[in-house]
Amino acid sequence: MENVLEIQDLTVAFDGFKAVDNVNTSVEKGEIHFFIGPNGAGKTTLLDAICGRVKPKSGNILFAGGVDVTHYSENQIVNIGIGRKFQVPSVFTGLTVYDNMELAAVKDRSLSSSLFHNVTSEQEELIGHVLNTIGLYEKKDRDAGSLAHGEKQWLEIGMLMAQQPKLMLLDEPVAGMGRVETQKTGELLKTIAKNCTIIVVEHDMEFVRDYASKVTVLHEGMVLDEGSMSEVQHNQKVIEVYLGRGGEQDA
Ligand SMILES: Nc1ncnc2c1ncn2[C@@H]1O[C@H](COP(=O)(O)OP(=O)(O)OP(=O)(O)O)[C@@H](O)[C@H]1O
């Protein structure tokens, strides 16, 4: 299988403290690849390094067969096809669902130019398709602020989809969701994964079990284990540092 991302000898340090410590891993095209591990394991920092929010001390992050994104700015990384969703939804609550989608779909992302930019028929079609996929087509004229928590998360995922990335990074997408919403999110990720590889940081182990194609367990900035969920959950060290210590709960 083709790798969409290769992380090589990656170290990210804050004032000498290694939050990510010599990590090596790869992400295969079309996978839903989860990063799990206890609080402070370095999961979010790893996402931050992939999307250019922090610069590593050493190592490489090769995207789509060779581009080392550690030399790129955050904007350049978005433009080559890596989209990032943060833990807290950051939709524009004063705008309608449709306007949020329109802002995301228009490539020039400065607010004023996007708002006054007429979307092309192609973009309109894409927005309609994404709204259907995330289940919000019927609510397209509602203020995004009036949506339920789960719906806001789906809208934000939809806004990422509208940018048509090759790789999507999601930080705790089901935090605060009930079981039904969580399940719907999992099904949505499966649909998205047909065209776009997904990396997810998550503490909800039931969700990971149901939807992960591969899991990387991080601990103290290092890779502790890697494989399918059924493989890693039987690793004694993983049980000791995470799964057996309430890792099943949302942290
Ligand atoms: N900007 C920063 N400055 C200093 N230390 C940081 C910074 N960002 C993260 N850290 C530290 O790096 C370590 C890893 O943090 P990170 O947020 O990546 O962990 P995590 O695995 O995502 O944890 P959680 O599950 O709690 O979100 C922690 O000890 C954290 O305090």
PDB file of C-alpha atoms and ligand atoms in Angstrom:
ATOM      1  CA  MET A   1       0.000   0.000   0.000  1.00  0.00           C
ATOM      2  CA  GLU A   2       1.068   3.546  -0.723  1.00  0.00           C
ATOM      3  CA  ASN A   3       2.029   5.755   2.232  1.00  0.00           C
ATOM      4  CA  VAL A   4       0.500   9.202   2.284  1.00  0.00           C
ATOM      5  CA  LEU A   5       2.667  10.269   5.228  1.00  0.00           C
ATOM      6  CA  GLU A   6       6.035   9.142   6.539  1.00  0.00           C
ATOM      7  CA  ILE A   7       7.268  10.491   9.843  1.00  0.00           C
ATOM      8  CA  GLN A   8      10.990   9.917  10.295  1.00  0.00           C
ATOM      9  CA  ASP A   9      13.007  10.397  13.515  1.00  0.00           C
ATOM     10  CA  LEU A  10      10.729  13.268  14.533  1.00  0.00           C
ATOM     11  CA  THR A  11      11.537  15.201  17.710  1.00  0.00           C
ATOM     12  CA  VAL A  12       9.611  18.266  18.908  1.00  0.00           C
ATOM     13  CA  ALA A  13      10.992  20.002  21.991  1.00  0.00           C
ATOM     14  CA  PHE A  14       9.684  22.814  24.190  1.00  0.00           C
ATOM     15  CA  ASP A  15      12.537  24.431  26.164  1.00  0.00           C
ATOM     16  CA  GLY A  16      14.478  21.193  26.000  1.00  0.00           C
ATOM     17  CA  PHE A  17      11.489  18.985  26.962  1.00  0.00           C
ATOM     18  CA  LYS A  18      10.829  16.423  24.234  1.00  0.00           C
ATOM     19  CA  ALA A  19       7.040  16.309  23.741  1.00  0.00           C
ATOM     20  CA  VAL A  20       7.648  14.113  20.665  1.00  0.00           C
ATOM     21  CA  ASP A  21      10.770  12.011  20.969  1.00  0.00           C
ATOM     22  CA  ASN A  22      12.247  10.355  17.895  1.00  0.00           C
ATOM     23  CA  VAL A  23       8.939   9.152  16.439  1.00  0.00           C
ATOM     24  CA  ASN A  24       8.881   6.956  13.351  1.00  0.00           C
ATOM     25  CA  THR A  25       5.591   5.954  11.795  1.00  0.00           C
ATOM     26  CA  SER A  26       3.751   5.964   8.499  1.00  0.00           C
ATOM     27  CA  VAL A  27       0.165   6.416   7.427  1.00  0.00           C
ATOM     28  CA  GLU A  28      -1.232   4.437   4.511  1.00  0.00           C
ATOM     29  CA  LYS A  29      -3.477   5.959   1.892  1.00  0.00           C
ATOM     30  CA  GLY A  30      -7.175   5.472   2.658  1.00  0.00           C
ATOM     31  CA  GLU A  31      -6.653   4.526   6.295  1.00  0.00           C
ATOM     32  CA  ILE A  32      -8.385   5.853   9.377  1.00  0.00           C
ATOM     33  CA  HIS A  33      -5.247   5.953  11.522  1.00  0.00           C
ATOM     34  CA  PHE A  34      -5.642   6.726  15.225  1.00  0.00           C
ATOM     35  CA  PHE A  35      -3.055   8.184  17.611  1.00  0.00           C
ATOM     36  CA  ILE A  36      -3.923   7.151  21.151  1.00  0.00           C
ATOM     37  CA  GLY A  37      -2.186   7.313  24.514  1.00  0.00           C
ATOM     38  CA  PRO A  38      -2.396   8.928  27.955  1.00  0.00           C
ATOM     39  CA  ASN A  39      -2.575  12.670  28.583  1.00  0.00           C
ATOM     40  CA  GLY A  40       0.653  14.392  27.666  1.00  0.00           C
ATOM     41  CA  ALA A  41       1.787  11.528  25.398  1.00  0.00           C
ATOM     42  CA  GLY A  42       2.471  13.949  22.543  1.00  0.00           C
ATOM     43  CA  LYS A  43      -0.527  13.205  20.300  1.00  0.00           C
ATOM     44  CA  THR A  44      -1.638  16.805  19.734  1.00  0.00           C
ATOM     45  CA  THR A  45       1.961  17.950  19.341  1.00  0.00           C
ATOM     46  CA  LEU A  46       2.390  15.369  16.592  1.00  0.00           C
ATOM     47  CA  LEU A  47      -0.673  16.784  14.773  1.00  0.00           C
ATOM     48  CA  ASP A  48       0.724  20.290  15.336  1.00  0.00           C
ATOM     49  CA  ALA A  49       3.999  19.244  13.686  1.00  0.00           C
ATOM     50  CA  ILE A  50       2.200  17.699  10.680  1.00  0.00           C
ATOM     51  CA  CYS A  51       0.127  20.844  10.047  1.00  0.00           C
ATOM     52  CA  GLY A  52       3.087  23.190  10.597  1.00  0.00           C
ATOM     53  CA  ARG A  53       1.879  24.752  13.827  1.00  0.00           C
ATOM     54  CA  VAL A  54       5.080  23.764  15.590  1.00  0.00           C
ATOM     55  CA  LYS A  55       8.451  23.215  13.989  1.00  0.00           C
ATOM     56  CA  PRO A  56      10.369  20.085  14.966  1.00  0.00           C
ATOM     57  CA  LYS A  57      13.847  20.110  16.446  1.00  0.00           C
ATOM     58  CA  SER A  58      14.802  17.305  14.063  1.00  0.00           C
ATOM     59  CA  GLY A  59      13.352  14.741  11.710  1.00  0.00           C
ATOM     60  CA  ASN A  60      11.206  14.726   8.577  1.00  0.00           C
ATOM     61  CA  ILE A  61       7.528  14.519   7.720  1.00  0.00           C
ATOM     62  CA  LEU A  62       7.213  13.346   4.137  1.00  0.00           C
ATOM     63  CA  PHE A  63       3.833  13.892   2.496  1.00  0.00           C
ATOM     64  CA  ALA A  64       2.476  12.284  -0.672  1.00  0.00           C
ATOM     65  CA  GLY A  65       5.660  10.600  -1.711  1.00  0.00           C
ATOM     66  CA  GLY A  66       8.346  13.094  -0.827  1.00  0.00           C
ATOM     67  CA  VAL A  67       7.529  16.698   0.118  1.00  0.00           C
ATOM     68  CA  ASP A  68       9.062  17.397   3.549  1.00  0.00           C
ATOM     69  CA  VAL A  69       6.386  19.574   5.172  1.00  0.00           C
ATOM     70  CA  THR A  70       8.653  20.534   8.087  1.00  0.00           C
ATOM     71  CA  HIS A  71       9.999  23.263   5.751  1.00  0.00           C
ATOM     72  CA  TYR A  72       6.520  24.567   4.880  1.00  0.00           C
ATOM     73  CA  SER A  73       4.345  27.240   6.494  1.00  0.00           C
ATOM     74  CA  GLU A  74       0.874  26.352   7.856  1.00  0.00           C
ATOM     75  CA  ASN A  75      -0.789  27.921   4.794  1.00  0.00           C
ATOM     76  CA  GLN A  76       1.446  26.081   2.355  1.00  0.00           C
ATOM     77  CA  ILE A  77       0.608  22.824   4.144  1.00  0.00           C
ATOM     78  CA  VAL A  78      -3.138  23.492   3.772  1.00  0.00           C
ATOM     79  CA  ASN A  79      -2.610  24.274   0.115  1.00  0.00           C
ATOM     80  CA  ILE A  80      -0.790  21.008  -0.620  1.00  0.00           C
ATOM     81  CA  GLY A  81      -3.724  19.074   0.841  1.00  0.00           C
ATOM     82  CA  ILE A  82      -3.433  18.611   4.609  1.00  0.00           C
ATOM     83  CA  GLY A  83      -6.496  19.857   6.536  1.00  0.00           C
ATOM     84  CA  ARG A  84      -6.693  20.157  10.319  1.00  0.00           C
ATOM     85  CA  LYS A  85      -9.675  20.274  12.656  1.00  0.00           C
ATOM     86  CA  PHE A  86      -9.066  21.335  16.227  1.00  0.00           C
ATOM     87  CA  GLN A  87     -10.814  19.914  19.275  1.00  0.00           C
ATOM     88  CA  VAL A  88     -13.170  22.854  19.830  1.00  0.00           C
ATOM     89  CA  PRO A  89     -15.428  23.583  16.848  1.00  0.00           C
ATOM     90  CA  SER A  90     -14.448  26.842  15.207  1.00  0.00           C
ATOM     91  CA  VAL A  91     -17.340  27.481  12.849  1.00  0.00           C
ATOM     92  CA  PHE A  92     -18.532  31.058  12.341  1.00  0.00           C
ATOM     93  CA  THR A  93     -21.579  31.003  14.622  1.00  0.00           C
ATOM     94  CA  GLY A  94     -23.084  34.237  13.239  1.00  0.00           C
ATOM     95  CA  LEU A  95     -23.175  32.897   9.683  1.00  0.00           C
ATOM     96  CA  THR A  96     -25.466  30.290   8.194  1.00  0.00           C
ATOM     97  CA  VAL A  97     -24.360  26.707   7.676  1.00  0.00           C
ATOM     98  CA  TYR A  98     -24.221  27.381   3.926  1.00  0.00           C
ATOM     99  CA  ASP A  99     -22.120  30.536   4.315  1.00  0.00           C
ATOM    100  CA  ASN A 100     -19.653  28.630   6.479  1.00  0.00           C
ATOM    101  CA  MET A 101     -19.355  26.031   3.741  1.00  0.00           C
ATOM    102  CA  GLU A 102     -18.956  28.718   1.104  1.00  0.00           C
ATOM    103  CA  LEU A 103     -16.119  30.323   3.059  1.00  0.00           C
ATOM    104  CA  ALA A 104     -14.350  26.990   3.254  1.00  0.00           C
ATOM    105  CA  ALA A 105     -14.896  26.087  -0.406  1.00  0.00           C
ATOM    106  CA  VAL A 106     -13.520  29.313  -1.829  1.00  0.00           C
ATOM    107  CA  LYS A 107      -9.791  28.846  -2.112  1.00  0.00           C
ATOM    108  CA  ASP A 108      -8.757  32.430  -1.287  1.00  0.00           C
ATOM    109  CA  ARG A 109      -9.459  32.252   2.398  1.00  0.00           C
ATOM    110  CA  SER A 110      -9.314  35.893   3.414  1.00  0.00           C
ATOM    111  CA  LEU A 111     -12.754  36.536   4.926  1.00  0.00           C
ATOM    112  CA  SER A 112     -13.776  39.577   2.897  1.00  0.00           C
ATOM    113  CA  SER A 113     -12.775  38.182  -0.466  1.00  0.00           C
ATOM    114  CA  SER A 114     -14.529  34.895   0.246  1.00  0.00           C
ATOM    115  CA  LEU A 115     -17.771  36.514   1.383  1.00  0.00           C
ATOM    116  CA  PHE A 116     -18.082  38.655  -1.724  1.00  0.00           C
ATOM    117  CA  HIS A 117     -16.810  35.999  -4.058  1.00  0.00           C
ATOM    118  CA  ASN A 118     -19.461  34.274  -6.131  1.00  0.00           C
ATOM    119  CA  VAL A 119     -19.066  30.549  -5.875  1.00  0.00           C
ATOM    120  CA  THR A 120     -18.672  28.724  -9.152  1.00  0.00           C
ATOM    121  CA  SER A 121     -21.275  26.127 -10.131  1.00  0.00           C
ATOM    122  CA  GLU A 122     -18.655  23.469  -9.436  1.00  0.00           C
ATOM    123  CA  GLN A 123     -18.159  24.787  -5.885  1.00  0.00           C
ATOM    124  CA  GLU A 124     -21.922  24.990  -5.414  1.00  0.00           C
ATOM    125  CA  GLU A 125     -22.233  21.365  -6.432  1.00  0.00           C
ATOM    126  CA  LEU A 126     -19.422  20.383  -4.063  1.00  0.00           C
ATOM    127  CA  ILE A 127     -21.049  22.269  -1.161  1.00  0.00           C
ATOM    128  CA  GLY A 128     -24.389  20.544  -1.822  1.00  0.00           C
ATOM    129  CA  HIS A 129     -22.694  17.156  -1.952  1.00  0.00           C
ATOM    130  CA  VAL A 130     -20.791  17.757   1.298  1.00  0.00           C
ATOM    131  CA  LEU A 131     -23.890  19.097   3.091  1.00  0.00           C
ATOM    132  CA  ASN A 132     -25.730  15.916   2.129  1.00  0.00           C
ATOM    133  CA  THR A 133     -22.838  13.738   3.304  1.00  0.00           C
ATOM    134  CA  ILE A 134     -22.646  15.442   6.712  1.00  0.00           C
ATOM    135  CA  GLY A 135     -26.449  15.369   7.047  1.00  0.00           C
ATOM    136  CA  LEU A 136     -26.906  19.141   7.251  1.00  0.00           C
ATOM    137  CA  TYR A 137     -28.432  19.941   3.856  1.00  0.00           C
ATOM    138  CA  GLU A 138     -31.848  20.562   5.399  1.00  0.00           C
ATOM    139  CA  LYS A 139     -30.286  22.972   7.879  1.00  0.00           C
ATOM    140  CA  LYS A 140     -28.196  24.925   5.379  1.00  0.00           C
ATOM    141  CA  ASP A 141     -30.000  28.223   6.036  1.00  0.00           C
ATOM    142  CA  ARG A 142     -29.788  27.979   9.811  1.00  0.00           C
ATOM    143  CA  ASP A 143     -27.296  29.997  11.821  1.00  0.00           C
ATOM    144  CA  ALA A 144     -24.355  27.727  12.601  1.00  0.00           C
ATOM    145  CA  GLY A 145     -24.595  28.942  16.203  1.00  0.00           C
ATOM    146  CA  SER A 146     -27.992  27.259  16.584  1.00  0.00           C
ATOM    147  CA  LEU A 147     -26.642  23.794  15.733  1.00  0.00           C
ATOM    148  CA  ALA A 148     -26.189  21.083  18.361  1.00  0.00           C
ATOM    149  CA  HIS A 149     -22.603  20.323  19.445  1.00  0.00           C
ATOM    150  CA  GLY A 150     -22.356  17.234  17.237  1.00  0.00           C
ATOM    151  CA  GLU A 151     -23.739  19.089  14.228  1.00  0.00           C
ATOM    152  CA  LYS A 152     -21.145  21.841  14.688  1.00  0.00           C
ATOM    153  CA  GLN A 153     -18.429  19.183  14.631  1.00  0.00           C
ATOM    154  CA  TRP A 154     -19.901  17.716  11.423  1.00  0.00           C
ATOM    155  CA  LEU A 155     -20.095  21.170   9.851  1.00  0.00           C
ATOM    156  CA  GLU A 156     -16.448  21.729  10.630  1.00  0.00           C
ATOM    157  CA  ILE A 157     -15.551  18.347   9.152  1.00  0.00           C
ATOM    158  CA  GLY A 158     -17.647  19.358   6.124  1.00  0.00           C
ATOM    159  CA  MET A 159     -15.699  22.601   5.856  1.00  0.00           C
ATOM    160  CA  LEU A 160     -12.520  20.554   5.702  1.00  0.00           C
ATOM    161  CA  MET A 161     -14.079  18.290   3.051  1.00  0.00           C
ATOM    162  CA  ALA A 162     -14.914  21.369   0.964  1.00  0.00           C
ATOM    163  CA  GLN A 163     -11.191  22.075   0.752  1.00  0.00           C
ATOM    164  CA  GLN A 164     -10.750  18.590  -0.759  1.00  0.00           C
ATOM    165  CA  PRO A 165      -7.651  17.609   1.233  1.00  0.00           C
ATOM    166  CA  LYS A 166      -5.687  14.414   0.685  1.00  0.00           C
ATOM    167  CA  LEU A 167      -5.097  14.062   4.419  1.00  0.00           C
ATOM    168  CA  MET A 168      -7.375  15.179   7.233  1.00  0.00           C
ATOM    169  CA  LEU A 169      -6.200  15.595  10.852  1.00  0.00           C
ATOM    170  CA  LEU A 170      -8.938  15.422  13.490  1.00  0.00           C
ATOM    171  CA  ASP A 171      -8.347  16.143  17.172  1.00  0.00           C
ATOM    172  CA  GLU A 172     -10.914  14.370  19.396  1.00  0.00           C
ATOM    173  CA  PRO A 173     -13.830  14.679  16.941  1.00  0.00           C
ATOM    174  CA  VAL A 174     -16.294  12.766  19.159  1.00  0.00           C
ATOM    175  CA  ALA A 175     -15.459  14.439  22.499  1.00  0.00           C
ATOM    176  CA  GLY A 176     -18.706  15.496  24.168  1.00  0.00           C
ATOM    177  CA  MET A 177     -20.883  13.399  21.840  1.00  0.00           C
ATOM    178  CA  GLY A 178     -23.385  10.737  22.848  1.00  0.00           C
ATOM    179  CA  ARG A 179     -23.248   7.210  21.410  1.00  0.00           C
ATOM    180  CA  VAL A 180     -25.584   7.873  18.477  1.00  0.00           C
ATOM    181  CA  GLU A 181     -23.697  10.996  17.374  1.00  0.00           C
ATOM    182  CA  THR A 182     -20.386   9.168  17.858  1.00  0.00           C
ATOM    183  CA  GLN A 183     -21.602   6.331  15.636  1.00  0.00           C
ATOM    184  CA  LYS A 184     -22.744   8.801  12.980  1.00  0.00           C
ATOM    185  CA  THR A 185     -19.343  10.467  13.077  1.00  0.00           C
ATOM    186  CA  GLY A 186     -17.637   7.100  12.604  1.00  0.00           C
ATOM    187  CA  GLU A 187     -19.788   6.340   9.562  1.00  0.00           C
ATOM    188  CA  LEU A 188     -18.990   9.812   8.205  1.00  0.00           C
ATOM    189  CA  LEU A 189     -15.255   9.136   8.583  1.00  0.00           C
ATOM    190  CA  LYS A 190     -15.654   5.853   6.701  1.00  0.00           C
ATOM    191  CA  THR A 191     -17.322   7.705   3.828  1.00  0.00           C
ATOM    192  CA  ILE A 192     -14.617  10.400   3.806  1.00  0.00           C
ATOM    193  CA  ALA A 193     -11.842   7.795   3.882  1.00  0.00           C
ATOM    194  CA  LYS A 194     -12.871   6.593   0.407  1.00  0.00           C
ATOM    195  CA  ASN A 195     -11.197   9.743  -0.982  1.00  0.00           C
ATOM    196  CA  CYS A 196      -9.054  11.090   1.826  1.00  0.00           C
ATOM    197  CA  THR A 197      -6.743   9.565   4.432  1.00  0.00           C
ATOM    198  CA  ILE A 198      -7.646  10.458   8.023  1.00  0.00           C
ATOM    199  CA  ILE A 199      -5.541  10.759  11.190  1.00  0.00           C
ATOM    200  CA  VAL A 200      -7.547  10.948  14.415  1.00  0.00           C
ATOM    201  CA  VAL A 201      -6.431  11.693  17.981  1.00  0.00           C
ATOM    202  CA  GLU A 202      -8.995  10.149  20.300  1.00  0.00           C
ATOM    203  CA  HIS A 203      -9.593   8.939  23.853  1.00  0.00           C
ATOM    204  CA  ASP A 204     -12.906   7.152  23.171  1.00  0.00           C
ATOM    205  CA  MET A 205     -11.699   3.550  22.927  1.00  0.00           C
ATOM    206  CA  GLU A 206     -15.042   2.156  21.756  1.00  0.00           C
ATOM    207  CA  PHE A 207     -14.884   4.561  18.826  1.00  0.00           C
ATOM    208  CA  VAL A 208     -11.269   3.594  18.109  1.00  0.00           C
ATOM    209  CA  ARG A 209     -12.151  -0.102  18.239  1.00  0.00           C
ATOM    210  CA  ASP A 210     -15.060   0.363  15.819  1.00  0.00           C
ATOM    211  CA  TYR A 211     -13.366   2.569  13.239  1.00  0.00           C
ATOM    212  CA  ALA A 212      -9.560   2.315  13.324  1.00  0.00           C
ATOM    213  CA  SER A 213      -7.703   0.616  10.500  1.00  0.00           C
ATOM    214  CA  LYS A 214      -4.451   1.237  12.371  1.00  0.00           C
ATOM    215  CA  VAL A 215      -3.525   2.519  15.821  1.00  0.00           C
ATOM    216  CA  THR A 216      -0.298   4.128  17.023  1.00  0.00           C
ATOM    217  CA  VAL A 217       0.062   4.203  20.806  1.00  0.00           C
ATOM    218  CA  LEU A 218       2.173   7.074  22.086  1.00  0.00           C
ATOM    219  CA  HIS A 219       3.646   7.346  25.571  1.00  0.00           C
ATOM    220  CA  GLU A 220       5.973  10.077  26.818  1.00  0.00           C
ATOM    221  CA  GLY A 221       6.517  11.287  23.267  1.00  0.00           C
ATOM    222  CA  MET A 222       7.528   7.861  21.941  1.00  0.00           C
ATOM    223  CA  VAL A 223       5.789   5.120  19.961  1.00  0.00           C
ATOM    224  CA  LEU A 224       4.900   2.371  22.430  1.00  0.00           C
ATOM    225  CA  ASP A 225       3.128   0.078  19.988  1.00  0.00           C
ATOM    226  CA  GLU A 226       1.487   0.073  16.592  1.00  0.00           C
ATOM    227  CA  GLY A 227      -0.938  -2.194  14.764  1.00  0.00           C
ATOM    228  CA  SER A 228      -4.630  -2.997  14.670  1.00  0.00           C
ATOM    229  CA  MET A 229      -6.655  -2.151  17.779  1.00  0.00           C
ATOM    230  CA  SER A 230      -7.049  -5.838  18.599  1.00  0.00           C
ATOM    231  CA  GLU A 231      -3.256  -6.196  18.491  1.00  0.00           C
ATOM    232  CA  VAL A 232      -2.326  -3.171  20.604  1.00  0.00           C
ATOM    233  CA  GLN A 233      -5.009  -3.725  23.233  1.00  0.00           C
ATOM    234  CA  HIS A 234      -3.331  -6.989  24.233  1.00  0.00           C
ATOM    235  CA  ASN A 235       0.101  -5.399  24.660  1.00  0.00           C
ATOM    236  CA  GLN A 236       0.883  -5.513  28.397  1.00  0.00           C
ATOM    237  CA  LYS A 237       2.733  -2.174  28.319  1.00  0.00           C
ATOM    238  CA  VAL A 238      -0.201  -0.455  26.594  1.00  0.00           C
ATOM    239  CA  ILE A 239      -2.555  -1.845  29.226  1.00  0.00           C
ATOM    240  CA  GLU A 240      -0.241  -0.621  31.998  1.00  0.00           C
ATOM    241  CA  VAL A 241       0.250   2.942  30.827  1.00  0.00           C
ATOM    242  CA  TYR A 242      -3.122   3.610  29.235  1.00  0.00           C
ATOM    243  CA  LEU A 243      -5.927   1.131  28.716  1.00  0.00           C
ATOM    244  CA  GLY A 244      -5.819  -0.242  32.229  1.00  0.00           C
ATOM    245  CA  ARG A 245      -5.689   3.232  33.746  1.00  0.00           C
ATOM    246  CA  GLY A 246      -9.005   4.602  32.627  1.00  0.00           C
ATOM    247  CA  GLY A 247      -7.817   5.306  29.088  1.00  0.00           C
ATOM    248  CA  GLU A 248     -11.296   4.204  28.066  1.00  0.00           C
ATOM    249  CA  GLN A 249     -12.712   7.387  29.485  1.00  0.00           C
ATOM    250  CA  ASP A 250     -12.533  10.718  27.808  1.00  0.00           C
ATOM    251  CA  ALA A 251      -9.618  12.572  29.354  1.00  0.00           C
TER     252      ALA A 251
HETATM  253  N1  LIG B   1       3.500  24.879  23.646  1.00  0.00           N
HETATM  254  C1  LIG B   1       3.986  24.083  24.599  1.00  0.00           C
HETATM  255  N2  LIG B   1       4.929  24.512  25.467  1.00  0.00           N
HETATM  256  C2  LIG B   1       5.426  23.699  26.419  1.00  0.00           C
HETATM  257  N3  LIG B   1       5.046  22.413  26.611  1.00  0.00           N
HETATM  258  C3  LIG B   1       4.097  21.926  25.784  1.00  0.00           C
HETATM  259  C4  LIG B   1       3.517  22.728  24.740  1.00  0.00           C
HETATM  260  N4  LIG B   1       2.611  21.956  24.079  1.00  0.00           N
HETATM  261  C5  LIG B   1       2.611  20.756  24.684  1.00  0.00           C
HETATM  262  N5  LIG B   1       3.495  20.733  25.698  1.00  0.00           N
HETATM  263  C6  LIG B   1       3.800  19.585  26.564  1.00  0.00           C
HETATM  264  O1  LIG B   1       4.117  18.494  25.734  1.00  0.00           O
HETATM  265  C7  LIG B   1       3.572  17.282  26.260  1.00  0.00           C
HETATM  266  C8  LIG B   1       2.700  16.638  25.225  1.00  0.00           C
HETATM  267  O2  LIG B   1       1.505  17.410  25.079  1.00  0.00           O
HETATM  268  P1  LIG B   1       0.370  17.033  24.037  1.00  0.00           P
HETATM  269  O3  LIG B   1      -0.689  18.091  24.155  1.00  0.00           O
HETATM  270  O4  LIG B   1       0.949  16.801  22.709  1.00  0.00           O
HETATM  271  O5  LIG B   1      -0.155  15.667  24.642  1.00  0.00           O
HETATM  272  P2  LIG B   1      -1.453  14.835  24.248  1.00  0.00           P
HETATM  273  O6  LIG B   1      -1.010  13.423  24.085  1.00  0.00           O
HETATM  274  O7  LIG B   1      -2.145  15.465  23.110  1.00  0.00           O
HETATM  275  O8  LIG B   1      -2.320  14.957  25.584  1.00  0.00           O
HETATM  276  P3  LIG B   1      -3.920  15.069  25.789  1.00  0.00           P
HETATM  277  O9  LIG B   1      -4.461  13.701  25.581  1.00  0.00           O
HETATM  278  O10 LIG B   1      -4.034  15.514  27.194  1.00  0.00           O
HETATM  279  O11 LIG B   1      -4.439  16.088  24.811  1.00  0.00           O
HETATM  280  C9  LIG B   1       2.853  17.647  27.544  1.00  0.00           C
HETATM  281  O12 LIG B   1       3.718  17.406  28.621  1.00  0.00           O
HETATM  282  C10 LIG B   1       2.582  19.136  27.368  1.00  0.00           C
HETATM  283  O13 LIG B   1       2.537  19.790  28.625  1.00  0.00           O
END
